[in-house]
mmCIF file of C-alpha atoms in Angstrom:
data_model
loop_
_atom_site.group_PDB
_atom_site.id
_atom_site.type_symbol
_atom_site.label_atom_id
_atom_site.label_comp_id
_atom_site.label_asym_id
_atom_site.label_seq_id
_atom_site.Cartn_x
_atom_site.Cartn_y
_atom_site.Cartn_z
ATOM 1 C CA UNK A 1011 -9.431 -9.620 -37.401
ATOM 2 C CA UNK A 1012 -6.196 -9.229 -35.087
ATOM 3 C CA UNK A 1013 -7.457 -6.491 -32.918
ATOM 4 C CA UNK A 1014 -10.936 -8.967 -32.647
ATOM 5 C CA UNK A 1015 -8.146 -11.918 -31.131
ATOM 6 C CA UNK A 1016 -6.503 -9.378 -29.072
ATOM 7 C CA UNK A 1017 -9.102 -8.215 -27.481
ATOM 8 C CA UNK A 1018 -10.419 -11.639 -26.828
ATOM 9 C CA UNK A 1019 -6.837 -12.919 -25.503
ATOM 10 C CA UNK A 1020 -6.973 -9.871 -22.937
ATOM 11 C CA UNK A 1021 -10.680 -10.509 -22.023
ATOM 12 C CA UNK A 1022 -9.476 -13.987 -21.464
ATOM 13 C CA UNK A 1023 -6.479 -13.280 -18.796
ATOM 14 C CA UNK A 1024 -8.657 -10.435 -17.294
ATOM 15 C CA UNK A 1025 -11.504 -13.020 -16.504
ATOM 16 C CA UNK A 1026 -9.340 -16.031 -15.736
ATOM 17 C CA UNK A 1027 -10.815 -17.524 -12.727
ATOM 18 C CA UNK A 1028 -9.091 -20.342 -10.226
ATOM 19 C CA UNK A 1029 -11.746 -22.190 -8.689
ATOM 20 C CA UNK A 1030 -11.579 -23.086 -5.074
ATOM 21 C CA UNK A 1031 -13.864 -24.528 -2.453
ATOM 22 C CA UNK A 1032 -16.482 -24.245 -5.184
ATOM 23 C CA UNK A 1033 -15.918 -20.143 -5.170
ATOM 24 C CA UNK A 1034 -14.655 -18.498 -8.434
ATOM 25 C CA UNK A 1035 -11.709 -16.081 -7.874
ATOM 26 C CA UNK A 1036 -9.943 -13.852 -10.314
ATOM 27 C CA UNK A 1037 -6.516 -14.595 -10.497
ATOM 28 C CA UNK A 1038 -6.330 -10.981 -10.776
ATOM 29 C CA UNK A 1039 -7.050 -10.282 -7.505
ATOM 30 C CA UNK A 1040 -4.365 -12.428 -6.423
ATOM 31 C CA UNK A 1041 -1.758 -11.262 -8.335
ATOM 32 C CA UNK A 1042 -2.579 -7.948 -7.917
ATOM 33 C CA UNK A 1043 -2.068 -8.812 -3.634
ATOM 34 C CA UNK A 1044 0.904 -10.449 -4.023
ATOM 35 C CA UNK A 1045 2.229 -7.298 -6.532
ATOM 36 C CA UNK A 1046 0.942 -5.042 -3.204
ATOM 37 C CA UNK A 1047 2.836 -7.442 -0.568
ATOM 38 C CA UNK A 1048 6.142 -7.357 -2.540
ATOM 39 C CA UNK A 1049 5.689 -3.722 -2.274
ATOM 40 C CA UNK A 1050 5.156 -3.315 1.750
ATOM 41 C CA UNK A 1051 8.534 -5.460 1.573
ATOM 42 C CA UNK A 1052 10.116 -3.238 -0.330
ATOM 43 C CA UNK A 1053 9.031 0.018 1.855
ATOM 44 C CA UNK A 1054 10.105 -2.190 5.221
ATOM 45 C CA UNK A 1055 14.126 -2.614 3.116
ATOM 46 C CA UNK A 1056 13.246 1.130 2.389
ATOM 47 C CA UNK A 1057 14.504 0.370 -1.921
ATOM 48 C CA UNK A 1058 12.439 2.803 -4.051
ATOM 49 C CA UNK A 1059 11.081 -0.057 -6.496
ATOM 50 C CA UNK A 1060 8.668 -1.009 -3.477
ATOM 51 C CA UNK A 1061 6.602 2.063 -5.125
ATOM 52 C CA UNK A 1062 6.547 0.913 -9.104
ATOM 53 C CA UNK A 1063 5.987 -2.700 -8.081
ATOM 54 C CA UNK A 1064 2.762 -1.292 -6.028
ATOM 55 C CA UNK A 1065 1.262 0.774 -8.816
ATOM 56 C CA UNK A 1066 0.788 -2.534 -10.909
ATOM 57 C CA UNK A 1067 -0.880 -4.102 -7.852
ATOM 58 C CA UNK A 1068 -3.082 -0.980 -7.914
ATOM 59 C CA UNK A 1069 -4.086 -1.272 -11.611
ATOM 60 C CA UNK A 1070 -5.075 -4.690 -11.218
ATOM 61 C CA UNK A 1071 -7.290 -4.223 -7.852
ATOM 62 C CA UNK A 1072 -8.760 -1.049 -9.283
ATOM 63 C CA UNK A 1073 -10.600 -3.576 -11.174
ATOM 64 C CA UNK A 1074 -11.455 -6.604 -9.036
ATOM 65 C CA UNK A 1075 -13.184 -4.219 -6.501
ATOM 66 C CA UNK A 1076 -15.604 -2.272 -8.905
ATOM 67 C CA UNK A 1077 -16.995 -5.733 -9.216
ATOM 68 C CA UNK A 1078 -20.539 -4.430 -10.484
ATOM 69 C CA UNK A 1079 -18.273 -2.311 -13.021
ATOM 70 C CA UNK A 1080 -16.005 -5.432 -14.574
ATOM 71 C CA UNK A 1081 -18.231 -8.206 -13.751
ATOM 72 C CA UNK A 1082 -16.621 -10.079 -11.313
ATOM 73 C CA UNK A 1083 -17.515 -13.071 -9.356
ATOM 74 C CA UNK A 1084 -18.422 -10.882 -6.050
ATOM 75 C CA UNK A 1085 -20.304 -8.197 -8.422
ATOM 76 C CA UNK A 1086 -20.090 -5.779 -5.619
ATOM 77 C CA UNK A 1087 -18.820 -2.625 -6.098
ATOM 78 C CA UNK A 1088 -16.128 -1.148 -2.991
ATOM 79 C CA UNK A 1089 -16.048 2.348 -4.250
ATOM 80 C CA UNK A 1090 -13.253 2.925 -1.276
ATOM 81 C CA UNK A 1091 -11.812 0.017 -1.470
ATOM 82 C CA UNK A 1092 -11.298 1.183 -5.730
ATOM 83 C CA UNK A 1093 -10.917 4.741 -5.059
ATOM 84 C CA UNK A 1094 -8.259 3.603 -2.336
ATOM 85 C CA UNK A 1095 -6.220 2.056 -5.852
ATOM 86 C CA UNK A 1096 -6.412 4.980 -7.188
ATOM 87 C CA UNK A 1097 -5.212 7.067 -4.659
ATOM 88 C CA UNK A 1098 -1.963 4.748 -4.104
ATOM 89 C CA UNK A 1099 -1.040 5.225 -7.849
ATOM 90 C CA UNK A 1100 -1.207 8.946 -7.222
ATOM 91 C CA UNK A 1101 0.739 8.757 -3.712
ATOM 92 C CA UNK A 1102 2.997 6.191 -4.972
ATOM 93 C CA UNK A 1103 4.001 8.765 -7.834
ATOM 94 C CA UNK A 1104 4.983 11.193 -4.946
ATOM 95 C CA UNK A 1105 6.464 8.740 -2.519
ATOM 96 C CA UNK A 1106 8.542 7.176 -5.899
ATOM 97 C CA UNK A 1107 9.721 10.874 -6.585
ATOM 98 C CA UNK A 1108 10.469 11.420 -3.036
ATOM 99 C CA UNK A 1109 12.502 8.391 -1.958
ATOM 100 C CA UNK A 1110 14.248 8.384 -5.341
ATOM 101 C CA UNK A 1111 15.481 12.036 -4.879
ATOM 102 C CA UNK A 1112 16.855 10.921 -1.333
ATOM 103 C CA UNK A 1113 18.730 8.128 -2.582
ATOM 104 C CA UNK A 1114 20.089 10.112 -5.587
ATOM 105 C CA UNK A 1115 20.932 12.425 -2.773
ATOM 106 C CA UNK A 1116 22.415 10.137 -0.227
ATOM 107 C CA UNK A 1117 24.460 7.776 -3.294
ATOM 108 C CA UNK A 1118 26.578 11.685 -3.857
ATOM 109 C CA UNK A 1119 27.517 11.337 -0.196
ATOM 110 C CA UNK A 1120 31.613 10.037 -0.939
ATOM 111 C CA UNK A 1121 30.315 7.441 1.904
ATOM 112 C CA UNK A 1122 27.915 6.211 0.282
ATOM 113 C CA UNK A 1123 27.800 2.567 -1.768
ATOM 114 C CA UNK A 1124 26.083 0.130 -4.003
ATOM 115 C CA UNK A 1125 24.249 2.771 -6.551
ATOM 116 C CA UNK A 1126 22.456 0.031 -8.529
ATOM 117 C CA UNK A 1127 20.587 -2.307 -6.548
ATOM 118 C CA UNK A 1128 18.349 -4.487 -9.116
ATOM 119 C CA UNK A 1129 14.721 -5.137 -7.669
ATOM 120 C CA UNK A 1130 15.710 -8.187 -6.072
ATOM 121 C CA UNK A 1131 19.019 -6.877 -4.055
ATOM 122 C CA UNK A 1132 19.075 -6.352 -0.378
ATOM 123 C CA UNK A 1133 20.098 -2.370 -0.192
ATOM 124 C CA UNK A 1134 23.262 -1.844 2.164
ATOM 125 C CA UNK A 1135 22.726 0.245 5.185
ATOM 126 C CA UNK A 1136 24.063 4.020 4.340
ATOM 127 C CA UNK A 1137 22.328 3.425 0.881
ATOM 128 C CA UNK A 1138 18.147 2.882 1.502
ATOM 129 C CA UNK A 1139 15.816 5.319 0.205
ATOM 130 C CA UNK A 1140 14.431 6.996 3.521
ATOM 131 C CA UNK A 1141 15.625 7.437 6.990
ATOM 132 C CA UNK A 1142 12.845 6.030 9.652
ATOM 133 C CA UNK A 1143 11.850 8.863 12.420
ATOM 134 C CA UNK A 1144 8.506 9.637 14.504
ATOM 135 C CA UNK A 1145 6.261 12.425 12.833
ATOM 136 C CA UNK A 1146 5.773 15.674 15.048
ATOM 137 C CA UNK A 1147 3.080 16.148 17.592
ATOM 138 C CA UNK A 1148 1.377 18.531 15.386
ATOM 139 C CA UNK A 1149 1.861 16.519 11.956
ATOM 140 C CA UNK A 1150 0.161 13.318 14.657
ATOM 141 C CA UNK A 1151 -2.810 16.015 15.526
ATOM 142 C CA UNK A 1152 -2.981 16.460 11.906
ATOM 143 C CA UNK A 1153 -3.185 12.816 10.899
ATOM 144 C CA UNK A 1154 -5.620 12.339 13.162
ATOM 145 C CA UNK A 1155 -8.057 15.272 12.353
ATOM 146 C CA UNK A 1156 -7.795 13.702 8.968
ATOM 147 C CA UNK A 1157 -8.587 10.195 9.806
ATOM 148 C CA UNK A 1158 -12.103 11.577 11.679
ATOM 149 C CA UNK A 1159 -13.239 14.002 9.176
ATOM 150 C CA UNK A 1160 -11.852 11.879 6.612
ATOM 151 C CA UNK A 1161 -14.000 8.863 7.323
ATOM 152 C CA UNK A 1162 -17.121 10.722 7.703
ATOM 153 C CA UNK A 1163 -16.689 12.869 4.550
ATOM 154 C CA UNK A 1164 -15.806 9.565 2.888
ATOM 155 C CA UNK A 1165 -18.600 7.402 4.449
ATOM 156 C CA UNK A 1166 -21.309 9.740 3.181
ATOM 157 C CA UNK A 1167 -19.982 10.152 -0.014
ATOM 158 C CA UNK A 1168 -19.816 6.431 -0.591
ATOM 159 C CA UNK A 1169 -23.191 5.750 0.944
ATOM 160 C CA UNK A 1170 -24.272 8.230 -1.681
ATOM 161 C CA UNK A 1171 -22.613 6.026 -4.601
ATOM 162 C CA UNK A 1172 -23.929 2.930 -3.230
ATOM 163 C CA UNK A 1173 -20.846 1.200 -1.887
ATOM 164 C CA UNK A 1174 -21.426 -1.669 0.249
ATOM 165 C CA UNK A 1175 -20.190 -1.352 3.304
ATOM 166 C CA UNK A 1176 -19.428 2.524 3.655
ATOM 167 C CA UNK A 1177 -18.366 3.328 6.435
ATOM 168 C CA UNK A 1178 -16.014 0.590 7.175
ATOM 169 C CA UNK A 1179 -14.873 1.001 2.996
ATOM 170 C CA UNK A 1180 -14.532 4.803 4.184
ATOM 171 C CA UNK A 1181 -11.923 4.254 7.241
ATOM 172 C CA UNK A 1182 -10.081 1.637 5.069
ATOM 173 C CA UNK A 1183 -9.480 4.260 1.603
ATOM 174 C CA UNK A 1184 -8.669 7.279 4.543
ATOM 175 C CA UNK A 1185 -6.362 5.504 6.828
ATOM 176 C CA UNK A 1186 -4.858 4.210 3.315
ATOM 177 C CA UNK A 1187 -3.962 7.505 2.209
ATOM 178 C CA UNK A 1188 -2.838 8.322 5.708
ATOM 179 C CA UNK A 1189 -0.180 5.328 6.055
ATOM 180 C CA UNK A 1190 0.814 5.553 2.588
ATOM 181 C CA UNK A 1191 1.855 8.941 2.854
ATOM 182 C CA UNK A 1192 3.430 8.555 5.934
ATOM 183 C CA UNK A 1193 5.703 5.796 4.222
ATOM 184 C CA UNK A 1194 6.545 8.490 1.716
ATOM 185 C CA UNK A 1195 7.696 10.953 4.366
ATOM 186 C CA UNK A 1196 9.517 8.305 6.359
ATOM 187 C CA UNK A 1197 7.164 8.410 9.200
ATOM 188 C CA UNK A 1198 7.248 5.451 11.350
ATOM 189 C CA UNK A 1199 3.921 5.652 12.363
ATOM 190 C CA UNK A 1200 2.853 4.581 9.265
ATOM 191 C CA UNK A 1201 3.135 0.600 10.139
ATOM 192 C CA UNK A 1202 0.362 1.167 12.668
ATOM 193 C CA UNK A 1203 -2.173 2.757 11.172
ATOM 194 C CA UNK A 1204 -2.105 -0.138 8.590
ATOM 195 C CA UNK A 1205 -2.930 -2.217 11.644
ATOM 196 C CA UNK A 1206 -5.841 -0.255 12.084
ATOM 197 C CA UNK A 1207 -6.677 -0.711 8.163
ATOM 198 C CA UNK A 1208 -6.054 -4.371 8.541
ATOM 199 C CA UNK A 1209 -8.413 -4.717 11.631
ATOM 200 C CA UNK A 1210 -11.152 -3.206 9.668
ATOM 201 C CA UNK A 1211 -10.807 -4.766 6.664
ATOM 202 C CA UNK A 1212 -10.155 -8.834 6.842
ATOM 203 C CA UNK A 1213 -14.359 -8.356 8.318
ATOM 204 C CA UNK A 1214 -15.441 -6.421 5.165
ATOM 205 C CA UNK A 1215 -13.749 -8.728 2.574
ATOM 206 C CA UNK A 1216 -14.733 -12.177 3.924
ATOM 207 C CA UNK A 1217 -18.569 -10.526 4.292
ATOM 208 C CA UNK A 1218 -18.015 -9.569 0.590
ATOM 209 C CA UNK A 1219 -16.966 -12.118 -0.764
ATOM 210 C CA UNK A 1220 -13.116 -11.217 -1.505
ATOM 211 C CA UNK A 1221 -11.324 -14.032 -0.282
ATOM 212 C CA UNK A 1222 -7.497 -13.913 -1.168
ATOM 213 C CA UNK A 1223 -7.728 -9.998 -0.308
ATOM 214 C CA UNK A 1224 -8.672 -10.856 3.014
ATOM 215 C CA UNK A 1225 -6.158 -13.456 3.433
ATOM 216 C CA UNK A 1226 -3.756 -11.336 2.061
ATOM 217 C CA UNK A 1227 -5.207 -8.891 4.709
ATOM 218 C CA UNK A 1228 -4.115 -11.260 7.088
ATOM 219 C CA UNK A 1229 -0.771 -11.618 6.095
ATOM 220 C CA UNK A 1230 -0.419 -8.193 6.037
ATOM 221 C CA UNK A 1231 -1.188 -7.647 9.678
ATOM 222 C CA UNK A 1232 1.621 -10.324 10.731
ATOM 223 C CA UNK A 1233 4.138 -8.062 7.978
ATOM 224 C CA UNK A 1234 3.455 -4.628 9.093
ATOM 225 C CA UNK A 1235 4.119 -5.356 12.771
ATOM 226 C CA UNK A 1236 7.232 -6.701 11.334
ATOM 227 C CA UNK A 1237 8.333 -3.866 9.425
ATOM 228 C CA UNK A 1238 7.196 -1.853 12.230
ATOM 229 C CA UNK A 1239 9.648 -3.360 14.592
ATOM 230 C CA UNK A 1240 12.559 -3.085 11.541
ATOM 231 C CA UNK A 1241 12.179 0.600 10.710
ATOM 232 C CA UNK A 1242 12.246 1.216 15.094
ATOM 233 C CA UNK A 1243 15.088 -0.631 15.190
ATOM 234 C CA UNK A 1244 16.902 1.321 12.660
ATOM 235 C CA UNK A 1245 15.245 4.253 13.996
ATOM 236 C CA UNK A 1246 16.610 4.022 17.569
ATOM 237 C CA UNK A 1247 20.100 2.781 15.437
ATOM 238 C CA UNK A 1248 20.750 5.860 14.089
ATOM 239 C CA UNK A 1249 19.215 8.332 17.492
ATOM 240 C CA UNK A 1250 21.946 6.105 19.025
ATOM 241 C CA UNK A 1251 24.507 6.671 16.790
ATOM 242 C CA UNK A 1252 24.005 10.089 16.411
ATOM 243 C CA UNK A 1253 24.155 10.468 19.846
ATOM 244 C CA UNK A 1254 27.745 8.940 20.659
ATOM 245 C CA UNK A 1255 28.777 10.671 17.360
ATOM 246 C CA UNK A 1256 27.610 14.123 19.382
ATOM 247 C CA UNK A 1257 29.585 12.644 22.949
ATOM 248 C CA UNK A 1258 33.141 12.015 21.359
#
């Protein structure tokens, strides 16, 4: 009899629905996009709980966008748009490893300061996670061989699976994995390929149906030229410093 109520409290919050305009959306899918932009804030302060706070935001998107799948409002199923969710998680992982070992790192520098920042602390300059450069002209060449056979590997294989919208779902999930794990290897780069992301697609999820994903979309575009401007800054910061450091 308990696991019957449990199981109907957590069908009950996974279904909750806020009503707007006369469209039904999950609240899911909100909080699941607000869980993703508190992450891109934390990569742009470069604090390594930008990664765990991201994976939650994954879960919960995994499920709004295999909407044939869970039943949701939009009953469309975005197989890249889910399969992009699932890559993050796995990314995330290595990008949480990877920016945590840097900071454990950097914190045994005698220099260094402020070893336990909570999840809401602003990190102090010689402590952040990840040090912003430019990636390599070959690791660029790479990226970019990846993003074209990426998206046509991707777009066929979604086709296949009946995903609507394939090949615009297929350069969203491979420019996803490209940006996210150029965030994990402090690339600065990164910031614009999510503009290209972003470009592509606000247009998909307003055609399907998902609303505060392509709002949040939105947002996102105005954030990562933002954060693209803050890691260059720091970026050209420390080429400076180094620099006068080399002069004297």
């Amino acid at each position: 009899m308990v696991v019957v109520e449990s199981e109907g409290i957590f069908t009950t919050l996974l279904n909750a629905t806020l009503v707007i305009g006369g469209y039904p959306i999950l609240w899911r899918e909100i909080i699941g996009n607000l869980f993703g932009l508190a992450s891109a804030v934390g990569g742009m302060k470069r604090v390594v709980w930008a990664w765990p706070v991201g994976i939650v935001g994954n879960i919960l998107l995994f499920t709004v966008f295999l909407g044939g799948l869970f039943h949701t409002p939009q009953d469309l199923d975005l197989y890249g748009q889910a399969g992009r969710q699932v890559m993050f998680l796995i990314v995330s992982l290595y990008g949480w490893y990877q920016w945590n070992r840097a900071r454990t790192a950097g914190m045994r520098e005698p220099d260094n300061t402020d070893p336990s920042r909570s999840i809401v602390s602003e990190p102090a300059a010689d402590s952040a996670a990840v040090q912003p450069s430019w990636a390599s002209t070959k690791e660029r060449i790479g990226m970019l061989t990846f993003a074209v056979i990426g998206t046509i590997v991707f777009a066929l294989v979604f086709d296949a699976l009946g995903s609507w919208g394939p090949w615009a779902d297929a350069w969203i999930f491979t420019g996803s994995i490209l940006a996210t794990f150029g965030m994990a290897r402090g690339w600065t780069e990164f910031w614009l390929i999510w503009i290209g992301v972003d470009i592509v697609g606000v247009p998909l999820l307003l055609a399907a149906g998902y609303y505060p994903s392509a709002a949040l979309y939105v947002v996102y575009g105005a954030f990562v030229l933002w954060g693209f401007f803050v890691w260059l800054r720091v970026q050209r910061t420390k080429t400076t410093g180094a620099a006068s450091a080399a002069s004297s």
